[in-house]
PDB file of C-alpha atoms in Angstrom:
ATOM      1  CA  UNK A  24      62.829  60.480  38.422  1.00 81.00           C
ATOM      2  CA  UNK A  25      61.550  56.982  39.546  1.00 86.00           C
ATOM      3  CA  UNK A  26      65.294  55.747  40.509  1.00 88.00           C
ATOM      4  CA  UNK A  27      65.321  59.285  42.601  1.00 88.00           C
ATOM      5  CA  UNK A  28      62.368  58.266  44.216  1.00 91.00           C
ATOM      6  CA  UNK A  29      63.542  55.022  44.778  1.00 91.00           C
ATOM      7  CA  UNK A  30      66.953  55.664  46.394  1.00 92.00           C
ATOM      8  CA  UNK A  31      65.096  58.100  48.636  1.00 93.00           C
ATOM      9  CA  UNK A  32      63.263  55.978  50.286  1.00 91.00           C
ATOM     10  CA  UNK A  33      65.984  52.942  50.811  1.00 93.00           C
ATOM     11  CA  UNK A  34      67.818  55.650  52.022  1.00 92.00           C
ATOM     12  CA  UNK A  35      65.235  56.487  54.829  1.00 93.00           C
ATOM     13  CA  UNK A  36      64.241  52.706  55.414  1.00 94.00           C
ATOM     14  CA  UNK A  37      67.728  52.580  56.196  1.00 94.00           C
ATOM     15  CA  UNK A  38      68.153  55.314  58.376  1.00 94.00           C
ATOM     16  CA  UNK A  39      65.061  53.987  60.305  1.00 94.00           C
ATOM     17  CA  UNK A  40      66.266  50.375  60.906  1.00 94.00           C
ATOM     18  CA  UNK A  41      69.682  51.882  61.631  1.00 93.00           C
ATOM     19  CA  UNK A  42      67.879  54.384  64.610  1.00 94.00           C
ATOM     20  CA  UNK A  43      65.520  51.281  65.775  1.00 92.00           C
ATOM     21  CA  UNK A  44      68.469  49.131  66.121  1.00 88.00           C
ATOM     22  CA  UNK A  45      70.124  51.619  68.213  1.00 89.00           C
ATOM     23  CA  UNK A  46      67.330  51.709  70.360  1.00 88.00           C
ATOM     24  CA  UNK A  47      66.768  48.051  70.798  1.00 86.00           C
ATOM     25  CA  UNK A  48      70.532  47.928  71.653  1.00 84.00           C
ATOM     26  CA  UNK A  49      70.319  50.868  73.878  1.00 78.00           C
ATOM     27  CA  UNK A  50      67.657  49.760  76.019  1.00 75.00           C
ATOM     28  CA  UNK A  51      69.101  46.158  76.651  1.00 75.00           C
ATOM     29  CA  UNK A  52      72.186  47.465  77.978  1.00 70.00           C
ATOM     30  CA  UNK A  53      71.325  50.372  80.286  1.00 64.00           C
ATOM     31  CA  UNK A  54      71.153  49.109  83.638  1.00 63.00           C
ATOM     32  CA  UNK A  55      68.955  52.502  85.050  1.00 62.00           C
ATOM     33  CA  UNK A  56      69.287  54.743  87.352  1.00 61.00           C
ATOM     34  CA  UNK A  57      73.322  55.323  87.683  1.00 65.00           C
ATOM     35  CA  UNK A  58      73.122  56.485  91.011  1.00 70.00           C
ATOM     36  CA  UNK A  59      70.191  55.995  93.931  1.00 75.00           C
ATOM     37  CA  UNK A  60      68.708  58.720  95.656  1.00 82.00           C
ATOM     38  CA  UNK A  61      71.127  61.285  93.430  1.00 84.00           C
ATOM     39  CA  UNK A  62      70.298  64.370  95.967  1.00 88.00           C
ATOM     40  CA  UNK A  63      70.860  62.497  99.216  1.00 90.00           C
ATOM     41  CA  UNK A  64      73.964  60.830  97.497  1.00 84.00           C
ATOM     42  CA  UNK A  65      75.247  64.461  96.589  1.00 87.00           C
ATOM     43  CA  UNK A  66      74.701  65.860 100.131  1.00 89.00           C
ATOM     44  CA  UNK A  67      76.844  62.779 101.413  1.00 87.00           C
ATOM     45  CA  UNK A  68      79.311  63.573  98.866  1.00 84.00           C
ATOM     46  CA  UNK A  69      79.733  67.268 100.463  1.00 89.00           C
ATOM     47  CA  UNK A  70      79.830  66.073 103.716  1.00 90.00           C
ATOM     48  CA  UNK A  71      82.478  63.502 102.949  1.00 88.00           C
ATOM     49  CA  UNK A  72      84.569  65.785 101.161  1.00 89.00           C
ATOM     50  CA  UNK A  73      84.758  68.403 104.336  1.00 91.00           C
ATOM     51  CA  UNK A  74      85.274  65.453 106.409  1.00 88.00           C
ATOM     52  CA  UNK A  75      88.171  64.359 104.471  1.00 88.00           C
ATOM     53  CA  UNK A  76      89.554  67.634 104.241  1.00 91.00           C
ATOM     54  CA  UNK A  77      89.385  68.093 108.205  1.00 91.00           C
ATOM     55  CA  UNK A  78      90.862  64.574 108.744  1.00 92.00           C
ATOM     56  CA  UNK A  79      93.829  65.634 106.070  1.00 93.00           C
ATOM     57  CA  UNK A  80      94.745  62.093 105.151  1.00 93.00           C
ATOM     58  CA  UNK A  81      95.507  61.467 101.877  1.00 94.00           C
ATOM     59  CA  UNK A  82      95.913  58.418  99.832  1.00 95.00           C
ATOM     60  CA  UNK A  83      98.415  57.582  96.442  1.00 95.00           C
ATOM     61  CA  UNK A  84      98.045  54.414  94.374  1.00 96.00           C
ATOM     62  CA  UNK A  85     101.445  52.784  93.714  1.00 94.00           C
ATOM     63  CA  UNK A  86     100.093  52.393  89.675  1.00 94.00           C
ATOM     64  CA  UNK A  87      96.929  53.416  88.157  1.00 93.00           C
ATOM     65  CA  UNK A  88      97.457  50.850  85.011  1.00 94.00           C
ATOM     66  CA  UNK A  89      96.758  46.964  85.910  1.00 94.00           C
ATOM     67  CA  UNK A  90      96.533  43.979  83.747  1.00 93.00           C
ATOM     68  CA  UNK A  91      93.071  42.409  83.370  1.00 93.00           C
ATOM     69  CA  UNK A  92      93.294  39.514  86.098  1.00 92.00           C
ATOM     70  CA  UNK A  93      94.625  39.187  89.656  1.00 94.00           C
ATOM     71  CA  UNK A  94      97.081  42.117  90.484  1.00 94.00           C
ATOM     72  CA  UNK A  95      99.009  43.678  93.581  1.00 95.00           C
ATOM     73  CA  UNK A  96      97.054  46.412  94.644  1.00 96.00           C
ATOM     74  CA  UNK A  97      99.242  48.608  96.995  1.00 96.00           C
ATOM     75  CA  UNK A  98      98.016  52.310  98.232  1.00 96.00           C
ATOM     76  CA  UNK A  99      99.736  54.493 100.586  1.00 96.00           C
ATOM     77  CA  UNK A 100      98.167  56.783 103.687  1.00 95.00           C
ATOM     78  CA  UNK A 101      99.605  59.779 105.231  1.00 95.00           C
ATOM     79  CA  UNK A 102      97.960  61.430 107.944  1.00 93.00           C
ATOM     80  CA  UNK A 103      97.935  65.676 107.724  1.00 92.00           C
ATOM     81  CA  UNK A 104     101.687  65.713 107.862  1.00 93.00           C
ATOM     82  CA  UNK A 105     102.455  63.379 105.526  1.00 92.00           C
ATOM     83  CA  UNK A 106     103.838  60.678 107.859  1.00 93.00           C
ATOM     84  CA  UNK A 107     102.598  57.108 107.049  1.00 94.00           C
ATOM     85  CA  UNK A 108      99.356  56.212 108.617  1.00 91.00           C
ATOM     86  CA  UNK A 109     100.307  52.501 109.739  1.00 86.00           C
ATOM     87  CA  UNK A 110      97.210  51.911 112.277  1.00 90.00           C
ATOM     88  CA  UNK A 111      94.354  52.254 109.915  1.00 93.00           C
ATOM     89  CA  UNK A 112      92.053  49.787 108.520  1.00 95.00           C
ATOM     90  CA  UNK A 113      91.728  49.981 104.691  1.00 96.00           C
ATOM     91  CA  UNK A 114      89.484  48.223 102.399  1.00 97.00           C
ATOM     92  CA  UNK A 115      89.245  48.882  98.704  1.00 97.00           C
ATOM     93  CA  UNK A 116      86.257  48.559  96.698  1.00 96.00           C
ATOM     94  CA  UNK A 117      86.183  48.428  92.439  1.00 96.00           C
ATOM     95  CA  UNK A 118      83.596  49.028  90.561  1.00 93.00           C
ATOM     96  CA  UNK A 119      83.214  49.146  86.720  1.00 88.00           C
ATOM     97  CA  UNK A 120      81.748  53.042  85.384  1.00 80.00           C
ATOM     98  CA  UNK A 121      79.259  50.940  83.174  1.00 77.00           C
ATOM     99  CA  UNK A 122      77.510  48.423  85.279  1.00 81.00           C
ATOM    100  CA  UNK A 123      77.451  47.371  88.938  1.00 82.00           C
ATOM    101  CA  UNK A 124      78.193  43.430  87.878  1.00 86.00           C
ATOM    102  CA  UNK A 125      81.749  43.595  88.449  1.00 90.00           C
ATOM    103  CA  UNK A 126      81.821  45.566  91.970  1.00 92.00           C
ATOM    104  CA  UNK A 127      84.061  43.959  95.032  1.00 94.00           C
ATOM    105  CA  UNK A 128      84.943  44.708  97.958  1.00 96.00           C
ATOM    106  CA  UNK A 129      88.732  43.878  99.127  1.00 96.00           C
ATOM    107  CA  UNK A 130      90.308  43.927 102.570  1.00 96.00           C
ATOM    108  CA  UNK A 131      93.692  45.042 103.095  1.00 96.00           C
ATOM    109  CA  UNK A 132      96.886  43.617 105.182  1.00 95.00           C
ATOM    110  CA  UNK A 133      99.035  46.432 106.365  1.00 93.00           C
ATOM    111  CA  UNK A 134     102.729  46.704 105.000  1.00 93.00           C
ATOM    112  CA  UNK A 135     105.529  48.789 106.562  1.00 90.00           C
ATOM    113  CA  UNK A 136     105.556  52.570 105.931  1.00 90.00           C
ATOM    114  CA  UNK A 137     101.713  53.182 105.623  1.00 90.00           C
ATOM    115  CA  UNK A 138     101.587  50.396 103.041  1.00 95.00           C
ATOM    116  CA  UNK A 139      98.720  48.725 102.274  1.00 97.00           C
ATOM    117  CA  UNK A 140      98.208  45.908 100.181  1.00 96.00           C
ATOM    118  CA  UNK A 141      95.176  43.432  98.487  1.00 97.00           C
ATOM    119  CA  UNK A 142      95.135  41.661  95.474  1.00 96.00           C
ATOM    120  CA  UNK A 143      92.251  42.600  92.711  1.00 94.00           C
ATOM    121  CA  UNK A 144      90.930  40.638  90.551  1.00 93.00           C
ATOM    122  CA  UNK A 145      90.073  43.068  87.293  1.00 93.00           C
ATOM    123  CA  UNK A 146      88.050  40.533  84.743  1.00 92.00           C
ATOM    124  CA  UNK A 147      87.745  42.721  82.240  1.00 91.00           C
ATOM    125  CA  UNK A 148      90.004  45.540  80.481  1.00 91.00           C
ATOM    126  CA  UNK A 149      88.936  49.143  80.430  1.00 91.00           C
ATOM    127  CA  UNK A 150      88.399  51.662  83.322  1.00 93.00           C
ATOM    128  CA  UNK A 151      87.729  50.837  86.813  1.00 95.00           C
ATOM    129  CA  UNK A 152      86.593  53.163  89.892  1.00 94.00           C
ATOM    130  CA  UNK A 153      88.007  52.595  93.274  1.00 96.00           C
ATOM    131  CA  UNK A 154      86.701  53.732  96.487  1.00 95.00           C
ATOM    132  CA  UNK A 155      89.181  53.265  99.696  1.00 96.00           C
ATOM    133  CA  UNK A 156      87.778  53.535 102.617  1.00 96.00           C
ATOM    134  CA  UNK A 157      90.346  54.686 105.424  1.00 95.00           C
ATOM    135  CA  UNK A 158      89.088  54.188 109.492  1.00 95.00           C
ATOM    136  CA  UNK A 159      91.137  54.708 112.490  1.00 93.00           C
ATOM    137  CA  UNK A 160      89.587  54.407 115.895  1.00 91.00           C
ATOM    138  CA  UNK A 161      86.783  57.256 115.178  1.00 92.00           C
ATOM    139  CA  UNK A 162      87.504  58.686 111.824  1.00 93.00           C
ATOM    140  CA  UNK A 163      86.420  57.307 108.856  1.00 93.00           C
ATOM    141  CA  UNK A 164      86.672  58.874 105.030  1.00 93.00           C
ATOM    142  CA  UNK A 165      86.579  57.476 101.828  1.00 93.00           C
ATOM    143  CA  UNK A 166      88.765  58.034  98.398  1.00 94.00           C
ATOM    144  CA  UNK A 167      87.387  57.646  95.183  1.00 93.00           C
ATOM    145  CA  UNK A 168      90.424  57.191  92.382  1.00 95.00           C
ATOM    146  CA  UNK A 169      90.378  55.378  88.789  1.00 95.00           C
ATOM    147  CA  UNK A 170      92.555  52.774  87.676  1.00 95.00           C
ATOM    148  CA  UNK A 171      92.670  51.055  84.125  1.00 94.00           C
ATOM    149  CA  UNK A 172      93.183  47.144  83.315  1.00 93.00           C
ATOM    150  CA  UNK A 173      94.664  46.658  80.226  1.00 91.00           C
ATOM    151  CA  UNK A 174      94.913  43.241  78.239  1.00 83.00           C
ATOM    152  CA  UNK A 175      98.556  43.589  76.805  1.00 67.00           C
ATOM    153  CA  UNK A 176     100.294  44.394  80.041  1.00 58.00           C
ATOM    154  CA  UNK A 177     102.772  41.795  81.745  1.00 55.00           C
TER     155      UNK A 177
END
């Protein structure tokens, strides 16, 4: 009954040290708050989005899959009827889901065809937002895509 007894209670030492070690862990790598002033942030999300939808541009990434490093980043814009939207000025910013440590902002050059192109630096492999911010003379609206860096791409 003693050895019962015994295991028991390793078993829930355990269990504890396992719990306050998640904790400890847990609470050194949360940065806060994910996003400031979430309800003022969600109305400028809505009004973005009908924005956006008025405008009718659209953006496509030539790839979503990067290697960790410098990389050719090229998107496309197309005004509402889906010709190339070559008089724009485009910067891209990336930002990692996790932390705000790795976040930059890139400016574009302008390629034929509604190209534009910038080249990222991704340090580390894993998921990345993007935000691309589109202006031409008046209009403004932003994009938000993801992209992934992986280690064992060429």
């Amino acid at each position: 009954m003693r050895l019962y007894i015994i295991i028991i209670v390793l078993a829930c030492i355990l269990a504890l040290t396992a719990t306050i070690g998640t904790i400890v862990v847990g609470s050194r790598s949360f940065e806060g708050i994910v996003v400031d002033n979430p309800y003022e942030t969600g109305l400028a999300w809505d009004e973005e989005r009908r924005n956006r939808e008025s405008l009718g541009w659209a953006v496509a990434l030539q790839k979503t899959t990067y290697k960790t490093g410098k990389n050719d980043f090229i998107v496309m814009v197309r005004d509402k009827n889906g010709a190339p939207l070559s008089d724009a000025v485009v910067s891209v910013a990336v930002s990692r889901p996790s932390t705000r440590a790795f976040d930059r902002t890139y400016h574009t050059v302008v390629r034929p065809n509604g190209r534009y192109r910038t080249e990222l630096d991704l340090p580390l492999y894993g998921n990345w937002g993007v935000i691309i911010d589109v202006s031409r003379k008046n209009d403004r609206t932003s994009f938000n895509k993801m992209i992934s860096a992986d280690q064992d791409r060429p």
